[in-house]
Coordinates of C-alpha atoms in Angstrom, one line a residue:
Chain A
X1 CA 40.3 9.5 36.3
X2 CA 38.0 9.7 33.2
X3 CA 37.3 13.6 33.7
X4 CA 41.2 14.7 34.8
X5 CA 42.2 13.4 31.8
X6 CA 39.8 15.5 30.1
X7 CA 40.4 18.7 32.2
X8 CA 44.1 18.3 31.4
X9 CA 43.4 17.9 27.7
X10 CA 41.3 20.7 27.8
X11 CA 44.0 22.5 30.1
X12 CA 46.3 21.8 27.2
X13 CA 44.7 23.4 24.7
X14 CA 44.1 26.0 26.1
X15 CA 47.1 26.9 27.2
X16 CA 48.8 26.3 23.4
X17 CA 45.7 28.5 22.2
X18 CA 47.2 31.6 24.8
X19 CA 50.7 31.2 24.6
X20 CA 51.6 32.1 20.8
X21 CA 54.9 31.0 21.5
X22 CA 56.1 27.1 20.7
X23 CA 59.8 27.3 22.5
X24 CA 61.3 24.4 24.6
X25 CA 61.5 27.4 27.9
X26 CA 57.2 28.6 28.0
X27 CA 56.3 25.0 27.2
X28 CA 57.8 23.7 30.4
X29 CA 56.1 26.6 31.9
X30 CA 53.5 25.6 30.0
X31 CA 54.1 22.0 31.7
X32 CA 54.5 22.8 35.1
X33 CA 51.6 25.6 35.5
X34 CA 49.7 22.7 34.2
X35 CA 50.6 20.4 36.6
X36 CA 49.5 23.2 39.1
X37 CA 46.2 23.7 38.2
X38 CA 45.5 19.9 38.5
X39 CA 46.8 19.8 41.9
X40 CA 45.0 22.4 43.1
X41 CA 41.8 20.8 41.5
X42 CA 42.5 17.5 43.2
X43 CA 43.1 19.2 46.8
X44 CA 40.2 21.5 46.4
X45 CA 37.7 19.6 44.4
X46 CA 37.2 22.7 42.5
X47 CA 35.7 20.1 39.3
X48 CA 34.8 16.6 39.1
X49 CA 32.0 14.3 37.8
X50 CA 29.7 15.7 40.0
X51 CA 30.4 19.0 39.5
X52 CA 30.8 18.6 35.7
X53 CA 29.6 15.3 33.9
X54 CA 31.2 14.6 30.8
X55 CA 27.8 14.1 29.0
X56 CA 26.2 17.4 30.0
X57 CA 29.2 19.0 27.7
X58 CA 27.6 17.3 24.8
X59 CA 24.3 18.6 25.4
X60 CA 25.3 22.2 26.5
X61 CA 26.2 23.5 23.3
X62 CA 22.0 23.1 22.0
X63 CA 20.9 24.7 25.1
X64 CA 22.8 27.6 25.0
X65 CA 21.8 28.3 21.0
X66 CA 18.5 28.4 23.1
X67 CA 19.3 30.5 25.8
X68 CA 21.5 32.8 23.4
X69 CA 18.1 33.4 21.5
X70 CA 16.4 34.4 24.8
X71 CA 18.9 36.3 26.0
X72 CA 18.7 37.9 22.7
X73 CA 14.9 38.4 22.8
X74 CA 15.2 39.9 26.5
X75 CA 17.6 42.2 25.6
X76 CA 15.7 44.0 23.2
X77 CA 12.8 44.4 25.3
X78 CA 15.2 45.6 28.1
X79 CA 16.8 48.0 26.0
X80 CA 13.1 49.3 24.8
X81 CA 12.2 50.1 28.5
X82 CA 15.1 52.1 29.2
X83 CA 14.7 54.2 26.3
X84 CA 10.8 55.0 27.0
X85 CA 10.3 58.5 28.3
X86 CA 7.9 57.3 30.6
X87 CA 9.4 54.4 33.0
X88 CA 7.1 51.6 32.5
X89 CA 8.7 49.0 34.9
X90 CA 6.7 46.3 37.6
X91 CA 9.4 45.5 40.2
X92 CA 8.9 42.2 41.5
X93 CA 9.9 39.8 43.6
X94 CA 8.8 36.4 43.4
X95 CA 9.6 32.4 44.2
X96 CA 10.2 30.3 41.0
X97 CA 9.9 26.4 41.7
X98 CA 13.3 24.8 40.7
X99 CA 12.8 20.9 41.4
X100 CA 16.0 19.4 39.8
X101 CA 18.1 16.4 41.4
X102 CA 21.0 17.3 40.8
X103 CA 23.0 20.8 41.4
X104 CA 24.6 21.1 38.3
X105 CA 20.7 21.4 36.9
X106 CA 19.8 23.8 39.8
X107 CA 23.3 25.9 39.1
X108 CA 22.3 26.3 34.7
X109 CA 18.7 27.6 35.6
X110 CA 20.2 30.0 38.3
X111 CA 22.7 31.3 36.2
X112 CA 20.5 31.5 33.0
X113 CA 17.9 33.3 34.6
X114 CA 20.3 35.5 35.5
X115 CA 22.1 35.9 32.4
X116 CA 18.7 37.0 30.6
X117 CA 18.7 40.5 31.4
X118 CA 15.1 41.8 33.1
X119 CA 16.0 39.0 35.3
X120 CA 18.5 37.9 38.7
X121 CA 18.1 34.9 40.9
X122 CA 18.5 36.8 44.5
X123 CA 18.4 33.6 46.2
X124 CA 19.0 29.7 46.1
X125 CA 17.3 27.3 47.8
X126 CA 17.0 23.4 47.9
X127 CA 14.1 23.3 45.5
X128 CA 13.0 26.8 45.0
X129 CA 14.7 30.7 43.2
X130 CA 13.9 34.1 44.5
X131 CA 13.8 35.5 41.2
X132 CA 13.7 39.6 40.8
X133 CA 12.3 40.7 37.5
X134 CA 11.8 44.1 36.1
X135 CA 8.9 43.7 34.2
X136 CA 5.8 41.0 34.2
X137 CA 6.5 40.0 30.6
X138 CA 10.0 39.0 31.5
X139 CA 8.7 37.2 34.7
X140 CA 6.2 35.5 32.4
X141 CA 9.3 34.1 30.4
X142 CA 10.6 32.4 33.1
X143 CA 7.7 30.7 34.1
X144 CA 6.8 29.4 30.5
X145 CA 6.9 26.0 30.1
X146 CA 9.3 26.1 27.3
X147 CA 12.3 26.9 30.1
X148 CA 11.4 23.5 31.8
X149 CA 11.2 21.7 28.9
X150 CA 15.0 22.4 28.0
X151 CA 15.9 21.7 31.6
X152 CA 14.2 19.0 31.8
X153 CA 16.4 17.8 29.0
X154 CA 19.8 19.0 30.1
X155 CA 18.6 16.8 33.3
X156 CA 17.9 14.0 31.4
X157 CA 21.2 13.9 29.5
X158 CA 23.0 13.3 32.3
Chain B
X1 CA 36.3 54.5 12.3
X2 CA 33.8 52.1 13.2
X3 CA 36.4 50.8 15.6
X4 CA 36.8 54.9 16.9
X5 CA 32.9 55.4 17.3
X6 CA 33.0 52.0 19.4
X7 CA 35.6 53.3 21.5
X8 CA 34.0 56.7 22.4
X9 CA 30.9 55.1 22.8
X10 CA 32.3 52.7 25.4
X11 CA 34.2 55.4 27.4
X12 CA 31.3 57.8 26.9
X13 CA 29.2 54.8 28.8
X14 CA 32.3 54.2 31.2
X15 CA 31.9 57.8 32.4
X16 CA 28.2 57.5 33.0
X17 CA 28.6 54.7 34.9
X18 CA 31.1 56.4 36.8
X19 CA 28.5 58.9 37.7
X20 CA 26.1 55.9 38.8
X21 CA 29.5 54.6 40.8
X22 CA 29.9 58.2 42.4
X23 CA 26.0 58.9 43.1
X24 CA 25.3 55.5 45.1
X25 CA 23.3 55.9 46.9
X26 CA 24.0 52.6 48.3
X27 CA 27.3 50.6 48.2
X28 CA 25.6 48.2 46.1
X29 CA 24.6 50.4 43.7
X30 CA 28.7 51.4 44.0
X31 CA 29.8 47.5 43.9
X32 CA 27.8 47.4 40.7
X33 CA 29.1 50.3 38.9
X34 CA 32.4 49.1 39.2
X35 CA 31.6 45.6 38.2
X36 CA 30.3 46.8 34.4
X37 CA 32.8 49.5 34.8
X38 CA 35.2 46.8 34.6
X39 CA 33.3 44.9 31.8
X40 CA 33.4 48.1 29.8
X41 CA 37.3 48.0 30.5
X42 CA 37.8 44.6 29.0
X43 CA 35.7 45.5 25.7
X44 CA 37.6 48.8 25.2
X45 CA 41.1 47.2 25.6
X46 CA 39.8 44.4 23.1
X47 CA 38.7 47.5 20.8
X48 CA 41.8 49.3 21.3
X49 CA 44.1 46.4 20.5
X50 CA 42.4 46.5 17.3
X51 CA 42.3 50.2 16.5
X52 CA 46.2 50.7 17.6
X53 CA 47.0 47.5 15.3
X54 CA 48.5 45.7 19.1
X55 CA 46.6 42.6 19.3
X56 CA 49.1 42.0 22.9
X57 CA 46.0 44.3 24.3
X58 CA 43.9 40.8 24.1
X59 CA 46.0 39.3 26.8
X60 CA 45.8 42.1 29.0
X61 CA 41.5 42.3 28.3
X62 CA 41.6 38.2 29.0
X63 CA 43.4 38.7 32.7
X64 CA 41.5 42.1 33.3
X65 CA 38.3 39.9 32.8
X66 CA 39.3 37.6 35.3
X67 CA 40.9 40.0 37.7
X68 CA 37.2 41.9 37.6
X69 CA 35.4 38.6 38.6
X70 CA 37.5 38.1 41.3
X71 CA 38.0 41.3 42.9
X72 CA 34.2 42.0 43.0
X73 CA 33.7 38.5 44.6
X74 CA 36.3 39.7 47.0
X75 CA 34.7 43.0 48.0
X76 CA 31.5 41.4 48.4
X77 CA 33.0 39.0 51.2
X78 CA 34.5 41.7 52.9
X79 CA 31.7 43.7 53.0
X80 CA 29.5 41.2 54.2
X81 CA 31.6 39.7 57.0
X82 CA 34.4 42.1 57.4
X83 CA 37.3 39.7 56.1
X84 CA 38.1 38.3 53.9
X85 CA 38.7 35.1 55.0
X86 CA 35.0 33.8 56.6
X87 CA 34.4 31.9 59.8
X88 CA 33.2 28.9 57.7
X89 CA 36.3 28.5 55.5
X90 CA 38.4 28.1 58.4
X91 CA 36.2 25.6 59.8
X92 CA 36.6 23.2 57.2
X93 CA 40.1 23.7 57.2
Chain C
X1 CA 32.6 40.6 -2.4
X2 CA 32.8 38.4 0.7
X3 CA 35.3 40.8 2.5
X4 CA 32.9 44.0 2.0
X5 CA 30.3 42.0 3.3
X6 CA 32.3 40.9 6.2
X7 CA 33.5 44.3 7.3
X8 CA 29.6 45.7 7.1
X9 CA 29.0 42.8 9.2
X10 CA 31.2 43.8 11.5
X11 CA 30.4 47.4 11.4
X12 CA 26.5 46.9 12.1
X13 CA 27.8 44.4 14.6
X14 CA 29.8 47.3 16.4
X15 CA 27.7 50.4 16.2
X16 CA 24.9 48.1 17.6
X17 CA 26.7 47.0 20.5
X18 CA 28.0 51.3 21.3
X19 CA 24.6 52.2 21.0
X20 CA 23.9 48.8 23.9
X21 CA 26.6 50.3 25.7
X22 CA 24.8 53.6 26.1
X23 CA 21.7 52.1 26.7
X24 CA 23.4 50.3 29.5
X25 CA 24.6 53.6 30.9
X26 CA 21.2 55.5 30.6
X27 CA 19.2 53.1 32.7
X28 CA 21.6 52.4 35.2
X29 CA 21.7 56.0 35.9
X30 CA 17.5 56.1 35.2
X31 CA 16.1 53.3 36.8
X32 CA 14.9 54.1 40.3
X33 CA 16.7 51.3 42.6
X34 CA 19.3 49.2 42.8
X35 CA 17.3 45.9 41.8
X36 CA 16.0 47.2 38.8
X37 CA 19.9 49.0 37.8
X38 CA 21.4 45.7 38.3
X39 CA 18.8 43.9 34.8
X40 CA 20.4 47.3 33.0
X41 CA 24.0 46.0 34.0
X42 CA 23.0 42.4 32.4
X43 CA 21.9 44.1 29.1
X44 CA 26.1 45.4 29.0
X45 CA 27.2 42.1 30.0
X46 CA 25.4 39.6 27.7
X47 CA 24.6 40.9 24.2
X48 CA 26.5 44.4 24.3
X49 CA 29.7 42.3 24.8
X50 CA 28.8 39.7 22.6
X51 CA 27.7 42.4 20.2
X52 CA 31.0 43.9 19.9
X53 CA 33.4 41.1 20.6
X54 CA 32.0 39.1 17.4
X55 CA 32.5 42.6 15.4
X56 CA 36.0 42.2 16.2
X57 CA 36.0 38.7 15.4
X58 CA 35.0 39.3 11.8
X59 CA 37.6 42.1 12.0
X60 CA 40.4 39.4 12.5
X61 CA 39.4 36.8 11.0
X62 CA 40.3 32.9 11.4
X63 CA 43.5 33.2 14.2
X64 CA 45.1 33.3 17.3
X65 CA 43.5 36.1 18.1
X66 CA 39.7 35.0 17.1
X67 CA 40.2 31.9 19.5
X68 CA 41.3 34.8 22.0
X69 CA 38.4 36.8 21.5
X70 CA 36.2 34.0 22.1
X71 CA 38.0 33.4 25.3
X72 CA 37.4 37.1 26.8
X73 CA 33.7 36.8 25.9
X74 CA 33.5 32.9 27.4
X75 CA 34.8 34.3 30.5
X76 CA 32.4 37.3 30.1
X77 CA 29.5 35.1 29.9
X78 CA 30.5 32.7 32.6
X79 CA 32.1 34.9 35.2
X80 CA 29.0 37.9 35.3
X81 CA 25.6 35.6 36.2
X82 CA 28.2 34.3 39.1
X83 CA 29.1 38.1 39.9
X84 CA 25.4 39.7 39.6
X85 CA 23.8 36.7 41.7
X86 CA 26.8 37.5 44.4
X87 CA 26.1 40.7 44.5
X88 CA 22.0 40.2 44.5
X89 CA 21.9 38.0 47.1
X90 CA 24.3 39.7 49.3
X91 CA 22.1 43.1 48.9
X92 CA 19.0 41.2 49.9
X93 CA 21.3 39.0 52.7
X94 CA 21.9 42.7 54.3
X95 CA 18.3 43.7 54.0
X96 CA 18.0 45.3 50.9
X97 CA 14.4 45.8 50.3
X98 CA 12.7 47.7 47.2
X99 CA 9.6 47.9 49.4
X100 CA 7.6 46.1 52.2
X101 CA 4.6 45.6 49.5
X102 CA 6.8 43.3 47.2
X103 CA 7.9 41.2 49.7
X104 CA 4.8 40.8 50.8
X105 CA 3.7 39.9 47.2
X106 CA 6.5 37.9 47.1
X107 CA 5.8 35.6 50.3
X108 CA 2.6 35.0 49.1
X109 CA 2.9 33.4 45.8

């Protein structure tokens, strides 16, 4: 109940953020494409607590200033292989341990390793990645403590 | 003029990844062309919006980004079963 | 002042993200397979769009239009890990292999 109430605030505002126009007519749109959306979440289950818990919002904001400055990082170095005249890449495939509880947890490190460029999660399993990376430094990254640290956190929160 | 260097730089990289799109060698490869193809798309509309003074072009970049997701997610399915629709889905219908 | 500095700002912010662009380009045409193409594809989709989507921002200014903005490169951000790992997994679900030695390497550690 909690969490609809907040998906529909949220739904509101960003629907008054899009639309531009405050007329009796597109706010019943507004309204009733609303109304939609929140059935279709409730038949679907596309969000709930599980899927989204109201705390991890809090603390998602401080781990993305982190991520942003690794994505940042990995970029660069990225960007410096591709310009070298001579390709200086290591390929590799390799099996990252990814021991979190709960899904949401497993679903952030997926999608983060794959949002820092040199790296892409290939596959998911219950408590492991098949990460692909395109170099050992940006391998090394991942498996840096520092990574599980912030996870660890973002678990913790919840 | 910034916002003119942008926008050649953008379709300059939309053609080359055209050529990636066209080369293969494997439909991947193709699949994943069209995918930053289309994230190219979004950032030149955004550009152009500016550079034309039309800031409407936003709406059309915000849909397009969407539309992108999708439609990749789509061609993926039907490439790896055939349909669209997969065996599973009707299952837990 | 402030608005000089603002549009230099936004015009570093810009060129940087063309000359991502291009980088972008160049390695996914010089990068040998389609694993390795796909970490040039993620160097377009994180901070080449960021780059140039907060150039714009400055451009505009506090508005409609900045919240907009924000919105395309939210979606951006959330919708291409999705896309990339959908795409990743189903090249290596159809037996997509770089190489037998990596896989090896791979099964091993």
């Amino acid at each position: 109940m909690k969490h609809s109430l907040l998906l529909t605030a949220l739904l509101v505002l960003f629907w008054l953020a899009l639309s531009g126009h405050y007329v009796a007519f597109t706010l019943i749109l507004g309204v009733l494409s609303i109304a939609l959306v929140m059935w279709l979440n409730r038949k679907m289950h596309i969000s709930d607590e599980k899927v989204m818990p109201p705390l991890l919002l809090l603390r998602l904001p401080r781990y993305w200033a982190w991520l942003l400055l690794e994505i940042i990082k990995s970029n660069i170095h990225v960007a410096i292989k591709i310009w070298q005249p001579r390709l200086d890449i290591q390929p590799q495939f390799k099996k990252i341990p990814s021991p979190w509880k709960r899904d949401v947890t497993r679903v952030v490190h997926a999608n983060s390793i794959t949002l820092t460029p040199g790296t892409v999660t290939v596959m998911v399993d219950k408590d492991t990645l098949l990460v692909h990376s395109l170099t050992d430094e940006t391998m090394q990254a991942l498996e840096s403590p520092e990574m599980k640290e912030q996870l660890e956190k973002l678990e913790r929160f919840q | 003029m910034i916002l003119a260097v942008t926008a050649i730089a953008l379709l300059v990289a939309m053609a080359l990844t055209l050529v990636r799109a066209l080369l293969g060698p494997s439909i991947f490869d193709r699949i994943l062309a069209v995918n930053t193809f289309g994230t190219k798309i979004v950032l030149f509309l955004g550009v152009y919006g500016f550079l034309t003074n039309r800031p409407d072009f936003l709406d059309i970049a915000l849909v397009y980004a969407l539309i992108n997701f999708i439609s990749t997610l789509a061609v993926l399915r039907f490439f790896e079963s055939g349909q669209l629709v997969m065996p599973k889905d009707k299952e837990s219908r | 002042m402030w608005d000089i500095l603002v549009s230099y700002c936004s015009d570093a912010l810009l060129i940087t993200g063309s000359f991502l662009s291009l980088t972008f380009a160049i390695g996914l045409l010089r990068f040998p397979d389609f694993y390795t193409r796909m970490h040039a594809a993620g160097v377009s989709d994180t901070l080449c769009a960021g780059l140039i989507v907060l150039g714009l921002v400055l451009q505009a200014g506090i508005s409609l239009v900045t919240l907009k903005l924000l919105f395309i490169l939210l979606f951006l951000w959330f919708t291409s890990p999705t896309a990339s790992f959908a795409l990743a997994r189903a090249a290596h679900r159809a037996g997509y292999r770089v190489s037998e030695q990596e896989e090896v390497a791979s099964s091993n550690s």
